[in-house]
Amino acid sequence: MYENCRLCPHECGVDRTRGEKGICRSGSLPVVASHTVHHGEEPPISGINGSGTIFLSGCTGRCIFCQNYPISQLGTGNEVTEHQLAEMMLDLQHRGCHNINFVTPTHFSPSIVSAVADAAEHGLKIPIVYNTSGYERSEIIKILDGIIDIYLPDAKYSDDVQAQKLSGFVRYREFNVDSLKEMYRQVGDLVTINDIAVKGLVIRHMILPEGLSGSGEVFRMIADILSKNVHISLMDQYFPAYYAHTHPVLSRR
């Protein structure tokens, strides 16, 4: 899949095994910015012991307000083998984490699948979280059926014009809706044991200034196309990071 990369909706078609780089600016080995016990995720994800978060470098988006821009846009991190990625998972499980949480996994999904298989052979048992911008090809999500336990996607925008202007996402709504439907088909509503997530879908939506994210329409879409029972993580922590200070609306909290 890295030889003619079409993992995300940009479908760059570059050969990442030969050093060619597309929108995500990534090669064929995963680049990890950090792997750590994280207590700042949604309560069912972080729980008491924390989420075993693995931050992957690079991104299929170009959000001008990205709060993780050193990782997503500037490429902070170190290249690792798939076996090293598996060892990170096992280490986080050993440290008592409730799950393994891959942040920005899309462009490294083949490596993640391989590493999960490796880790499972050596005792990995905790759920796998796919923490994504929601800009996905449903055809790729289908391949993850039975591998991912918890999907944690964004539904960032209701309007394609804003999605392209602010994040570089082309036809965001179409790809977002199709991938959310496939995720929901696979894992359904959130299932918890003792308030800790073990399976299901949680959709994130961050409120942007002056309604640029189209929140009301996003919620209507989720209710109409998926279910009124889907868990929503409504985020109000926006602040003008990265290039947001140059935007007439996004330059404020």
Short mmCIF file of N, CA and C in Angstrom, two decimals, residues 56-237:
data_model
loop_
_atom_site.label_atom_id
_atom_site.label_comp_id
_atom_site.label_asym_id
_atom_site.label_seq_id
_atom_site.Cartn_x
_atom_site.Cartn_y
_atom_site.Cartn_z
N LEU A 56 1.65 9.76 16.38
CA LEU A 56 2.35 9.55 15.12
C LEU A 56 2.55 10.88 14.40
N SER A 57 3.73 11.05 13.84
CA SER A 57 4.09 12.30 13.20
C SER A 57 3.51 12.39 11.79
N GLY A 58 3.26 13.62 11.34
CA GLY A 58 2.68 13.82 10.03
C GLY A 58 1.16 13.79 10.08
N CYS A 59 0.53 14.24 8.99
CA CYS A 59 -0.92 14.30 8.98
C CYS A 59 -1.41 14.44 7.55
N THR A 60 -2.63 13.99 7.31
CA THR A 60 -3.24 14.15 5.99
C THR A 60 -3.93 15.50 5.86
N GLY A 61 -3.93 16.27 6.94
CA GLY A 61 -4.55 17.59 6.93
C GLY A 61 -3.54 18.71 7.07
N ARG A 62 -4.03 19.93 6.87
CA ARG A 62 -3.21 21.13 7.00
C ARG A 62 -3.97 22.18 7.81
N CYS A 63 -4.47 21.78 8.96
CA CYS A 63 -5.26 22.70 9.78
C CYS A 63 -4.41 23.90 10.20
N ILE A 64 -4.86 25.10 9.85
CA ILE A 64 -4.08 26.30 10.17
C ILE A 64 -4.12 26.61 11.67
N PHE A 65 -5.01 25.90 12.40
CA PHE A 65 -5.14 26.13 13.83
C PHE A 65 -4.70 24.92 14.65
N CYS A 66 -3.95 24.00 14.05
CA CYS A 66 -3.61 22.74 14.72
C CYS A 66 -2.90 22.98 16.05
N GLN A 67 -3.41 22.36 17.09
CA GLN A 67 -2.83 22.51 18.42
C GLN A 67 -1.68 21.53 18.66
N ASN A 68 -1.51 20.59 17.74
CA ASN A 68 -0.37 19.65 17.81
C ASN A 68 0.57 19.85 16.62
N TYR A 69 0.67 21.07 16.13
CA TYR A 69 1.39 21.31 14.88
C TYR A 69 2.86 20.88 14.89
N PRO A 70 3.59 20.93 16.01
CA PRO A 70 4.98 20.43 15.94
C PRO A 70 5.05 18.96 15.50
N ILE A 71 4.01 18.18 15.87
CA ILE A 71 3.98 16.77 15.51
C ILE A 71 3.35 16.59 14.12
N SER A 72 2.20 17.22 13.90
CA SER A 72 1.45 16.98 12.67
C SER A 72 2.06 17.67 11.45
N GLN A 73 2.63 18.85 11.64
CA GLN A 73 3.10 19.64 10.50
C GLN A 73 4.62 19.77 10.42
N LEU A 74 5.29 19.77 11.54
CA LEU A 74 6.74 19.99 11.54
C LEU A 74 7.54 18.69 11.61
N GLY A 75 6.84 17.57 11.79
CA GLY A 75 7.51 16.28 11.69
C GLY A 75 8.30 15.86 12.90
N THR A 76 7.99 16.40 14.08
CA THR A 76 8.68 16.00 15.30
C THR A 76 8.49 14.50 15.55
N GLY A 77 9.58 13.80 15.82
CA GLY A 77 9.48 12.38 16.12
C GLY A 77 10.64 11.59 15.56
N ASN A 78 10.64 10.30 15.84
CA ASN A 78 11.71 9.40 15.40
C ASN A 78 11.12 8.22 14.64
N GLU A 79 11.79 7.86 13.55
CA GLU A 79 11.38 6.71 12.76
C GLU A 79 11.61 5.42 13.55
N VAL A 80 10.62 4.53 13.50
CA VAL A 80 10.72 3.26 14.23
C VAL A 80 10.32 2.12 13.30
N THR A 81 10.75 0.92 13.63
CA THR A 81 10.29 -0.26 12.90
C THR A 81 8.93 -0.68 13.43
N GLU A 82 8.28 -1.55 12.70
CA GLU A 82 6.99 -2.06 13.15
C GLU A 82 7.15 -2.89 14.42
N HIS A 83 8.27 -3.60 14.55
CA HIS A 83 8.50 -4.37 15.77
C HIS A 83 8.70 -3.44 16.97
N GLN A 84 9.40 -2.33 16.77
CA GLN A 84 9.54 -1.36 17.86
C GLN A 84 8.20 -0.77 18.25
N LEU A 85 7.33 -0.55 17.25
CA LEU A 85 5.99 -0.06 17.54
C LEU A 85 5.21 -1.07 18.37
N ALA A 86 5.36 -2.34 18.07
CA ALA A 86 4.73 -3.40 18.85
C ALA A 86 5.25 -3.39 20.29
N GLU A 87 6.55 -3.19 20.44
CA GLU A 87 7.13 -3.15 21.79
C GLU A 87 6.59 -1.97 22.59
N MET A 88 6.34 -0.85 21.94
CA MET A 88 5.74 0.30 22.62
C MET A 88 4.36 -0.06 23.16
N MET A 89 3.58 -0.77 22.36
CA MET A 89 2.24 -1.19 22.80
C MET A 89 2.32 -2.08 24.03
N LEU A 90 3.21 -3.03 23.99
CA LEU A 90 3.36 -3.95 25.11
C LEU A 90 3.84 -3.23 26.36
N ASP A 91 4.71 -2.25 26.18
CA ASP A 91 5.18 -1.44 27.31
C ASP A 91 4.02 -0.67 27.94
N LEU A 92 3.17 -0.07 27.11
CA LEU A 92 2.04 0.69 27.63
C LEU A 92 1.03 -0.21 28.33
N GLN A 93 0.84 -1.42 27.80
CA GLN A 93 -0.03 -2.37 28.48
C GLN A 93 0.56 -2.75 29.83
N HIS A 94 1.87 -2.97 29.87
CA HIS A 94 2.54 -3.32 31.11
C HIS A 94 2.41 -2.21 32.15
N ARG A 95 2.33 -0.97 31.68
CA ARG A 95 2.20 0.18 32.58
C ARG A 95 0.77 0.40 33.05
N GLY A 96 -0.14 -0.48 32.66
CA GLY A 96 -1.50 -0.47 33.18
C GLY A 96 -2.51 0.31 32.37
N CYS A 97 -2.15 0.73 31.16
CA CYS A 97 -3.08 1.53 30.35
C CYS A 97 -4.32 0.73 29.97
N HIS A 98 -5.42 1.44 29.80
CA HIS A 98 -6.68 0.79 29.46
C HIS A 98 -6.75 0.41 27.98
N ASN A 99 -5.96 1.07 27.15
CA ASN A 99 -6.04 0.84 25.71
C ASN A 99 -4.76 1.34 25.04
N ILE A 100 -4.63 1.02 23.76
CA ILE A 100 -3.56 1.58 22.92
C ILE A 100 -4.23 2.57 21.97
N ASN A 101 -3.80 3.82 22.03
CA ASN A 101 -4.48 4.92 21.37
C ASN A 101 -3.56 5.52 20.30
N PHE A 102 -3.82 5.16 19.03
CA PHE A 102 -3.02 5.69 17.93
C PHE A 102 -3.58 7.04 17.49
N VAL A 103 -2.78 8.10 17.68
CA VAL A 103 -3.21 9.44 17.31
C VAL A 103 -2.66 9.79 15.92
N THR A 104 -3.54 10.17 15.01
CA THR A 104 -3.24 10.46 13.60
C THR A 104 -2.66 9.21 12.93
N PRO A 105 -3.44 8.14 12.84
CA PRO A 105 -2.92 6.86 12.35
C PRO A 105 -3.04 6.63 10.85
N THR A 106 -3.86 7.43 10.17
CA THR A 106 -4.28 7.11 8.80
C THR A 106 -3.14 6.75 7.87
N HIS A 107 -2.13 7.62 7.81
CA HIS A 107 -1.05 7.46 6.83
C HIS A 107 -0.06 6.37 7.20
N PHE A 108 -0.19 5.81 8.42
CA PHE A 108 0.65 4.69 8.83
C PHE A 108 -0.17 3.44 9.14
N SER A 109 -1.40 3.38 8.66
CA SER A 109 -2.29 2.27 9.03
C SER A 109 -1.75 0.89 8.64
N PRO A 110 -1.05 0.70 7.51
CA PRO A 110 -0.50 -0.63 7.24
C PRO A 110 0.52 -1.07 8.29
N SER A 111 1.37 -0.14 8.72
CA SER A 111 2.35 -0.46 9.76
C SER A 111 1.69 -0.76 11.09
N ILE A 112 0.60 -0.04 11.36
CA ILE A 112 -0.12 -0.27 12.61
C ILE A 112 -0.72 -1.67 12.63
N VAL A 113 -1.33 -2.08 11.53
CA VAL A 113 -1.91 -3.42 11.44
C VAL A 113 -0.84 -4.49 11.67
N SER A 114 0.30 -4.31 11.03
CA SER A 114 1.40 -5.27 11.19
C SER A 114 1.90 -5.30 12.63
N ALA A 115 2.05 -4.11 13.23
CA ALA A 115 2.56 -4.03 14.60
C ALA A 115 1.57 -4.61 15.61
N VAL A 116 0.28 -4.38 15.39
CA VAL A 116 -0.74 -4.95 16.28
C VAL A 116 -0.69 -6.47 16.24
N ALA A 117 -0.52 -7.04 15.04
CA ALA A 117 -0.41 -8.50 14.92
C ALA A 117 0.80 -9.02 15.69
N ASP A 118 1.92 -8.30 15.56
CA ASP A 118 3.15 -8.67 16.28
C ASP A 118 2.91 -8.61 17.79
N ALA A 119 2.33 -7.50 18.25
CA ALA A 119 2.10 -7.33 19.70
C ALA A 119 1.12 -8.36 20.24
N ALA A 120 0.09 -8.68 19.43
CA ALA A 120 -0.91 -9.66 19.88
C ALA A 120 -0.28 -11.03 20.08
N GLU A 121 0.67 -11.38 19.22
CA GLU A 121 1.38 -12.66 19.37
C GLU A 121 2.19 -12.71 20.65
N HIS A 122 2.53 -11.53 21.19
CA HIS A 122 3.34 -11.46 22.41
C HIS A 122 2.53 -10.99 23.62
N GLY A 123 1.19 -11.09 23.53
CA GLY A 123 0.37 -10.88 24.72
C GLY A 123 -0.44 -9.61 24.79
N LEU A 124 -0.50 -8.82 23.73
CA LEU A 124 -1.33 -7.62 23.77
C LEU A 124 -2.80 -8.02 23.82
N LYS A 125 -3.53 -7.46 24.79
CA LYS A 125 -4.93 -7.83 24.98
C LYS A 125 -5.86 -6.63 25.08
N ILE A 126 -5.32 -5.45 25.36
CA ILE A 126 -6.18 -4.29 25.59
C ILE A 126 -6.70 -3.72 24.26
N PRO A 127 -7.81 -2.97 24.30
CA PRO A 127 -8.42 -2.46 23.08
C PRO A 127 -7.51 -1.49 22.31
N ILE A 128 -7.73 -1.44 20.98
CA ILE A 128 -7.02 -0.54 20.10
C ILE A 128 -7.94 0.62 19.73
N VAL A 129 -7.44 1.85 19.91
CA VAL A 129 -8.19 3.07 19.59
C VAL A 129 -7.61 3.70 18.33
N TYR A 130 -8.48 4.06 17.39
CA TYR A 130 -8.09 4.71 16.13
C TYR A 130 -8.56 6.16 16.22
N ASN A 131 -7.62 7.06 16.53
CA ASN A 131 -7.89 8.45 16.88
C ASN A 131 -7.57 9.33 15.66
N THR A 132 -8.60 9.74 14.91
CA THR A 132 -8.39 10.28 13.58
C THR A 132 -9.17 11.57 13.32
N SER A 133 -8.71 12.31 12.32
CA SER A 133 -9.39 13.56 11.90
C SER A 133 -10.74 13.27 11.25
N GLY A 134 -10.99 12.02 10.91
CA GLY A 134 -12.23 11.68 10.23
C GLY A 134 -12.16 11.86 8.73
N TYR A 135 -10.98 12.24 8.22
CA TYR A 135 -10.80 12.36 6.77
C TYR A 135 -10.21 11.05 6.29
N GLU A 136 -11.09 10.12 5.99
CA GLU A 136 -10.70 8.74 5.71
C GLU A 136 -11.39 8.22 4.46
N ARG A 137 -10.78 7.22 3.84
CA ARG A 137 -11.44 6.46 2.79
C ARG A 137 -12.12 5.26 3.45
N SER A 138 -13.40 5.12 3.21
CA SER A 138 -14.13 4.02 3.84
C SER A 138 -13.58 2.66 3.41
N GLU A 139 -12.99 2.62 2.20
CA GLU A 139 -12.40 1.37 1.73
C GLU A 139 -11.24 0.92 2.62
N ILE A 140 -10.49 1.89 3.14
CA ILE A 140 -9.39 1.57 4.05
C ILE A 140 -9.93 1.19 5.43
N ILE A 141 -10.94 1.91 5.88
CA ILE A 141 -11.55 1.59 7.18
C ILE A 141 -12.10 0.17 7.18
N LYS A 142 -12.65 -0.27 6.06
CA LYS A 142 -13.18 -1.64 5.98
C LYS A 142 -12.11 -2.68 6.25
N ILE A 143 -10.88 -2.39 5.84
CA ILE A 143 -9.78 -3.33 6.06
C ILE A 143 -9.47 -3.48 7.55
N LEU A 144 -9.82 -2.46 8.33
CA LEU A 144 -9.52 -2.47 9.77
C LEU A 144 -10.58 -3.20 10.59
N ASP A 145 -11.61 -3.70 9.93
CA ASP A 145 -12.70 -4.39 10.63
C ASP A 145 -12.14 -5.58 11.40
N GLY A 146 -12.44 -5.62 12.69
CA GLY A 146 -11.96 -6.70 13.54
C GLY A 146 -10.61 -6.43 14.19
N ILE A 147 -9.95 -5.35 13.76
CA ILE A 147 -8.64 -4.99 14.33
C ILE A 147 -8.80 -3.83 15.31
N ILE A 148 -9.62 -2.84 14.93
CA ILE A 148 -9.85 -1.67 15.77
C ILE A 148 -11.07 -1.91 16.66
N ASP A 149 -10.92 -1.64 17.94
CA ASP A 149 -12.01 -1.82 18.90
C ASP A 149 -12.81 -0.54 19.12
N ILE A 150 -12.09 0.60 19.16
CA ILE A 150 -12.73 1.88 19.46
C ILE A 150 -12.30 2.89 18.40
N TYR A 151 -13.27 3.45 17.72
CA TYR A 151 -12.99 4.54 16.78
C TYR A 151 -13.24 5.87 17.46
N LEU A 152 -12.27 6.78 17.34
CA LEU A 152 -12.36 8.11 17.95
C LEU A 152 -12.09 9.16 16.86
N PRO A 153 -13.04 9.30 15.91
CA PRO A 153 -12.84 10.22 14.80
C PRO A 153 -13.40 11.61 15.11
N ASP A 154 -12.90 12.59 14.38
CA ASP A 154 -13.51 13.92 14.37
C ASP A 154 -14.63 13.95 13.34
N ALA A 155 -15.58 14.83 13.59
CA ALA A 155 -16.48 15.33 12.56
C ALA A 155 -16.26 16.84 12.62
N LYS A 156 -15.27 17.31 11.87
CA LYS A 156 -14.77 18.67 12.04
C LYS A 156 -15.68 19.74 11.45
N TYR A 157 -16.22 19.46 10.26
CA TYR A 157 -16.93 20.50 9.52
C TYR A 157 -18.20 19.94 8.89
N SER A 158 -19.17 20.84 8.68
CA SER A 158 -20.33 20.50 7.85
C SER A 158 -20.20 21.11 6.46
N ASP A 159 -19.27 22.04 6.30
CA ASP A 159 -19.15 22.78 5.05
C ASP A 159 -17.81 22.48 4.36
N ASP A 160 -17.88 22.01 3.11
CA ASP A 160 -16.67 21.64 2.39
C ASP A 160 -15.77 22.83 2.09
N VAL A 161 -16.35 23.99 1.90
CA VAL A 161 -15.55 25.18 1.60
C VAL A 161 -14.65 25.52 2.78
N GLN A 162 -15.21 25.53 3.99
CA GLN A 162 -14.41 25.82 5.18
C GLN A 162 -13.40 24.71 5.44
N ALA A 163 -13.79 23.46 5.19
CA ALA A 163 -12.88 22.33 5.41
C ALA A 163 -11.64 22.47 4.53
N GLN A 164 -11.82 22.90 3.29
CA GLN A 164 -10.68 23.05 2.39
C GLN A 164 -9.86 24.28 2.74
N LYS A 165 -10.52 25.38 3.06
CA LYS A 165 -9.82 26.61 3.40
C LYS A 165 -8.99 26.47 4.67
N LEU A 166 -9.57 25.85 5.68
CA LEU A 166 -8.94 25.83 7.00
C LEU A 166 -8.08 24.61 7.25
N SER A 167 -8.36 23.50 6.53
CA SER A 167 -7.64 22.25 6.81
C SER A 167 -7.09 21.56 5.58
N GLY A 168 -7.35 22.08 4.39
CA GLY A 168 -6.85 21.43 3.19
C GLY A 168 -7.56 20.13 2.85
N PHE A 169 -8.75 19.91 3.43
CA PHE A 169 -9.52 18.70 3.17
C PHE A 169 -10.45 18.93 1.98
N VAL A 170 -10.30 18.14 0.94
CA VAL A 170 -11.17 18.22 -0.23
C VAL A 170 -12.32 17.23 -0.07
N ARG A 171 -13.56 17.72 -0.27
CA ARG A 171 -14.77 16.88 -0.13
C ARG A 171 -14.81 16.22 1.26
N TYR A 172 -14.55 17.02 2.29
CA TYR A 172 -14.46 16.48 3.65
C TYR A 172 -15.75 15.81 4.08
N ARG A 173 -16.88 16.47 3.85
CA ARG A 173 -18.15 15.93 4.36
C ARG A 173 -18.44 14.55 3.78
N GLU A 174 -18.23 14.39 2.48
CA GLU A 174 -18.50 13.11 1.83
C GLU A 174 -17.64 12.00 2.42
N PHE A 175 -16.34 12.25 2.52
CA PHE A 175 -15.45 11.22 3.05
C PHE A 175 -15.69 10.99 4.53
N ASN A 176 -15.98 12.05 5.26
CA ASN A 176 -16.25 11.93 6.69
C ASN A 176 -17.49 11.09 6.95
N VAL A 177 -18.57 11.39 6.24
CA VAL A 177 -19.83 10.66 6.44
C VAL A 177 -19.66 9.18 6.09
N ASP A 178 -19.03 8.91 4.95
CA ASP A 178 -18.86 7.51 4.53
C ASP A 178 -18.01 6.72 5.52
N SER A 179 -16.95 7.34 6.03
CA SER A 179 -16.08 6.61 6.97
C SER A 179 -16.76 6.45 8.33
N LEU A 180 -17.52 7.46 8.77
CA LEU A 180 -18.23 7.33 10.04
C LEU A 180 -19.26 6.20 9.97
N LYS A 181 -19.94 6.09 8.84
CA LYS A 181 -20.92 5.02 8.66
C LYS A 181 -20.26 3.65 8.75
N GLU A 182 -19.08 3.52 8.15
CA GLU A 182 -18.38 2.25 8.19
C GLU A 182 -17.86 1.94 9.60
N MET A 183 -17.34 2.95 10.28
CA MET A 183 -16.89 2.75 11.66
C MET A 183 -18.05 2.30 12.55
N TYR A 184 -19.19 2.96 12.38
CA TYR A 184 -20.35 2.63 13.20
C TYR A 184 -20.86 1.22 12.89
N ARG A 185 -20.80 0.85 11.61
CA ARG A 185 -21.20 -0.51 11.23
C ARG A 185 -20.34 -1.55 11.94
N GLN A 186 -19.05 -1.25 12.07
CA GLN A 186 -18.12 -2.21 12.67
C GLN A 186 -18.28 -2.33 14.18
N VAL A 187 -18.36 -1.19 14.89
CA VAL A 187 -18.24 -1.23 16.35
C VAL A 187 -19.49 -0.75 17.09
N GLY A 188 -20.40 -0.04 16.42
CA GLY A 188 -21.64 0.37 17.05
C GLY A 188 -21.47 1.41 18.13
N ASP A 189 -22.48 1.50 19.00
CA ASP A 189 -22.44 2.47 20.10
C ASP A 189 -21.38 2.09 21.13
N LEU A 190 -20.99 3.08 21.91
CA LEU A 190 -19.95 2.87 22.91
C LEU A 190 -20.38 1.84 23.96
N VAL A 191 -19.48 0.91 24.23
CA VAL A 191 -19.69 -0.09 25.27
C VAL A 191 -18.63 0.11 26.34
N THR A 192 -19.06 0.19 27.58
CA THR A 192 -18.10 0.38 28.68
C THR A 192 -18.27 -0.72 29.72
N ILE A 193 -17.18 -1.01 30.40
CA ILE A 193 -17.20 -1.89 31.57
C ILE A 193 -16.57 -1.12 32.70
N ASN A 194 -17.33 -0.93 33.76
CA ASN A 194 -16.88 -0.09 34.89
C ASN A 194 -16.44 1.29 34.41
N ASP A 195 -17.23 1.86 33.48
CA ASP A 195 -17.03 3.21 32.92
C ASP A 195 -15.80 3.33 32.02
N ILE A 196 -15.18 2.21 31.66
CA ILE A 196 -14.02 2.23 30.76
C ILE A 196 -14.45 1.68 29.40
N ALA A 197 -14.14 2.41 28.34
CA ALA A 197 -14.53 1.99 26.99
C ALA A 197 -13.82 0.71 26.59
N VAL A 198 -14.58 -0.21 26.03
CA VAL A 198 -13.99 -1.45 25.50
C VAL A 198 -14.28 -1.62 24.01
N LYS A 199 -15.32 -0.93 23.52
CA LYS A 199 -15.67 -1.04 22.11
C LYS A 199 -16.63 0.10 21.77
N GLY A 200 -16.61 0.51 20.49
CA GLY A 200 -17.61 1.46 20.04
C GLY A 200 -17.05 2.71 19.40
N LEU A 201 -17.96 3.62 19.08
CA LEU A 201 -17.66 4.85 18.38
C LEU A 201 -17.89 6.06 19.28
N VAL A 202 -16.89 6.94 19.33
CA VAL A 202 -17.03 8.25 19.97
C VAL A 202 -16.60 9.29 18.95
N ILE A 203 -17.49 10.24 18.64
CA ILE A 203 -17.19 11.26 17.64
C ILE A 203 -16.83 12.57 18.32
N ARG A 204 -15.69 13.12 17.94
CA ARG A 204 -15.25 14.41 18.49
C ARG A 204 -15.67 15.56 17.57
N HIS A 205 -16.03 16.66 18.18
CA HIS A 205 -16.30 17.87 17.41
C HIS A 205 -15.83 19.08 18.22
N MET A 206 -14.95 19.87 17.61
CA MET A 206 -14.44 21.06 18.30
C MET A 206 -15.16 22.30 17.79
N ILE A 207 -15.68 23.08 18.72
CA ILE A 207 -16.36 24.34 18.39
C ILE A 207 -15.32 25.36 17.94
N LEU A 208 -15.54 25.93 16.76
CA LEU A 208 -14.67 27.00 16.26
C LEU A 208 -15.38 28.35 16.39
N PRO A 209 -14.61 29.43 16.48
CA PRO A 209 -15.22 30.76 16.60
C PRO A 209 -16.21 31.06 15.47
N GLU A 210 -17.27 31.77 15.83
CA GLU A 210 -18.28 32.25 14.88
C GLU A 210 -18.88 31.15 14.01
N GLY A 211 -18.94 29.94 14.56
CA GLY A 211 -19.64 28.85 13.90
C GLY A 211 -18.99 28.29 12.66
N LEU A 212 -17.68 28.48 12.49
CA LEU A 212 -17.01 28.00 11.29
C LEU A 212 -17.05 26.48 11.14
N SER A 213 -17.24 25.77 12.23
CA SER A 213 -17.29 24.31 12.17
C SER A 213 -18.68 23.78 11.81
N GLY A 214 -19.68 24.67 11.77
CA GLY A 214 -21.03 24.23 11.40
C GLY A 214 -21.60 23.20 12.36
N SER A 215 -21.47 23.46 13.63
CA SER A 215 -21.77 22.45 14.66
C SER A 215 -23.19 21.89 14.57
N GLY A 216 -24.18 22.75 14.45
CA GLY A 216 -25.57 22.28 14.42
C GLY A 216 -25.81 21.28 13.32
N GLU A 217 -25.27 21.57 12.13
CA GLU A 217 -25.45 20.68 10.99
C GLU A 217 -24.69 19.36 11.19
N VAL A 218 -23.52 19.44 11.82
CA VAL A 218 -22.76 18.22 12.12
C VAL A 218 -23.58 17.29 13.03
N PHE A 219 -24.20 17.87 14.06
CA PHE A 219 -24.98 17.05 14.98
C PHE A 219 -26.21 16.46 14.29
N ARG A 220 -26.86 17.24 13.43
CA ARG A 220 -28.01 16.72 12.68
C ARG A 220 -27.60 15.56 11.78
N MET A 221 -26.43 15.72 11.15
CA MET A 221 -25.92 14.65 10.29
C MET A 221 -25.71 13.37 11.08
N ILE A 222 -25.09 13.48 12.25
CA ILE A 222 -24.83 12.30 13.07
C ILE A 222 -26.14 11.63 13.49
N ALA A 223 -27.10 12.45 13.92
CA ALA A 223 -28.38 11.90 14.37
C ALA A 223 -29.15 11.24 13.23
N ASP A 224 -29.11 11.86 12.05
CA ASP A 224 -29.90 11.36 10.92
C ASP A 224 -29.26 10.16 10.23
N ILE A 225 -27.94 10.20 10.06
CA ILE A 225 -27.26 9.18 9.27
C ILE A 225 -26.78 8.01 10.12
N LEU A 226 -26.40 8.28 11.37
CA LEU A 226 -25.89 7.22 12.23
C LEU A 226 -26.93 6.84 13.28
N SER A 227 -27.00 7.62 14.35
CA SER A 227 -27.91 7.30 15.44
C SER A 227 -27.93 8.46 16.43
N LYS A 228 -29.01 8.60 17.14
CA LYS A 228 -29.08 9.59 18.21
C LYS A 228 -28.38 9.10 19.48
N ASN A 229 -27.92 7.83 19.45
CA ASN A 229 -27.26 7.25 20.62
C ASN A 229 -25.74 7.35 20.57
N VAL A 230 -25.20 7.83 19.44
CA VAL A 230 -23.75 7.92 19.30
C VAL A 230 -23.17 8.87 20.34
N HIS A 231 -22.09 8.47 20.97
CA HIS A 231 -21.45 9.33 21.96
C HIS A 231 -20.70 10.47 21.26
N ILE A 232 -20.91 11.67 21.75
CA ILE A 232 -20.26 12.87 21.20
C ILE A 232 -19.33 13.45 22.25
N SER A 233 -18.11 13.77 21.80
CA SER A 233 -17.19 14.51 22.66
C SER A 233 -17.14 15.94 22.12
N LEU A 234 -17.81 16.84 22.83
CA LEU A 234 -17.92 18.22 22.40
C LEU A 234 -16.79 19.03 23.03
N MET A 235 -15.90 19.55 22.20
CA MET A 235 -14.66 20.17 22.70
C MET A 235 -14.74 21.69 22.60
N ASP A 236 -14.45 22.34 23.71
CA ASP A 236 -14.51 23.80 23.76
C ASP A 236 -13.14 24.44 24.02
N GLN A 237 -12.08 23.68 23.76
CA GLN A 237 -10.75 24.15 24.15
C GLN A 237 -10.01 24.89 23.04
#
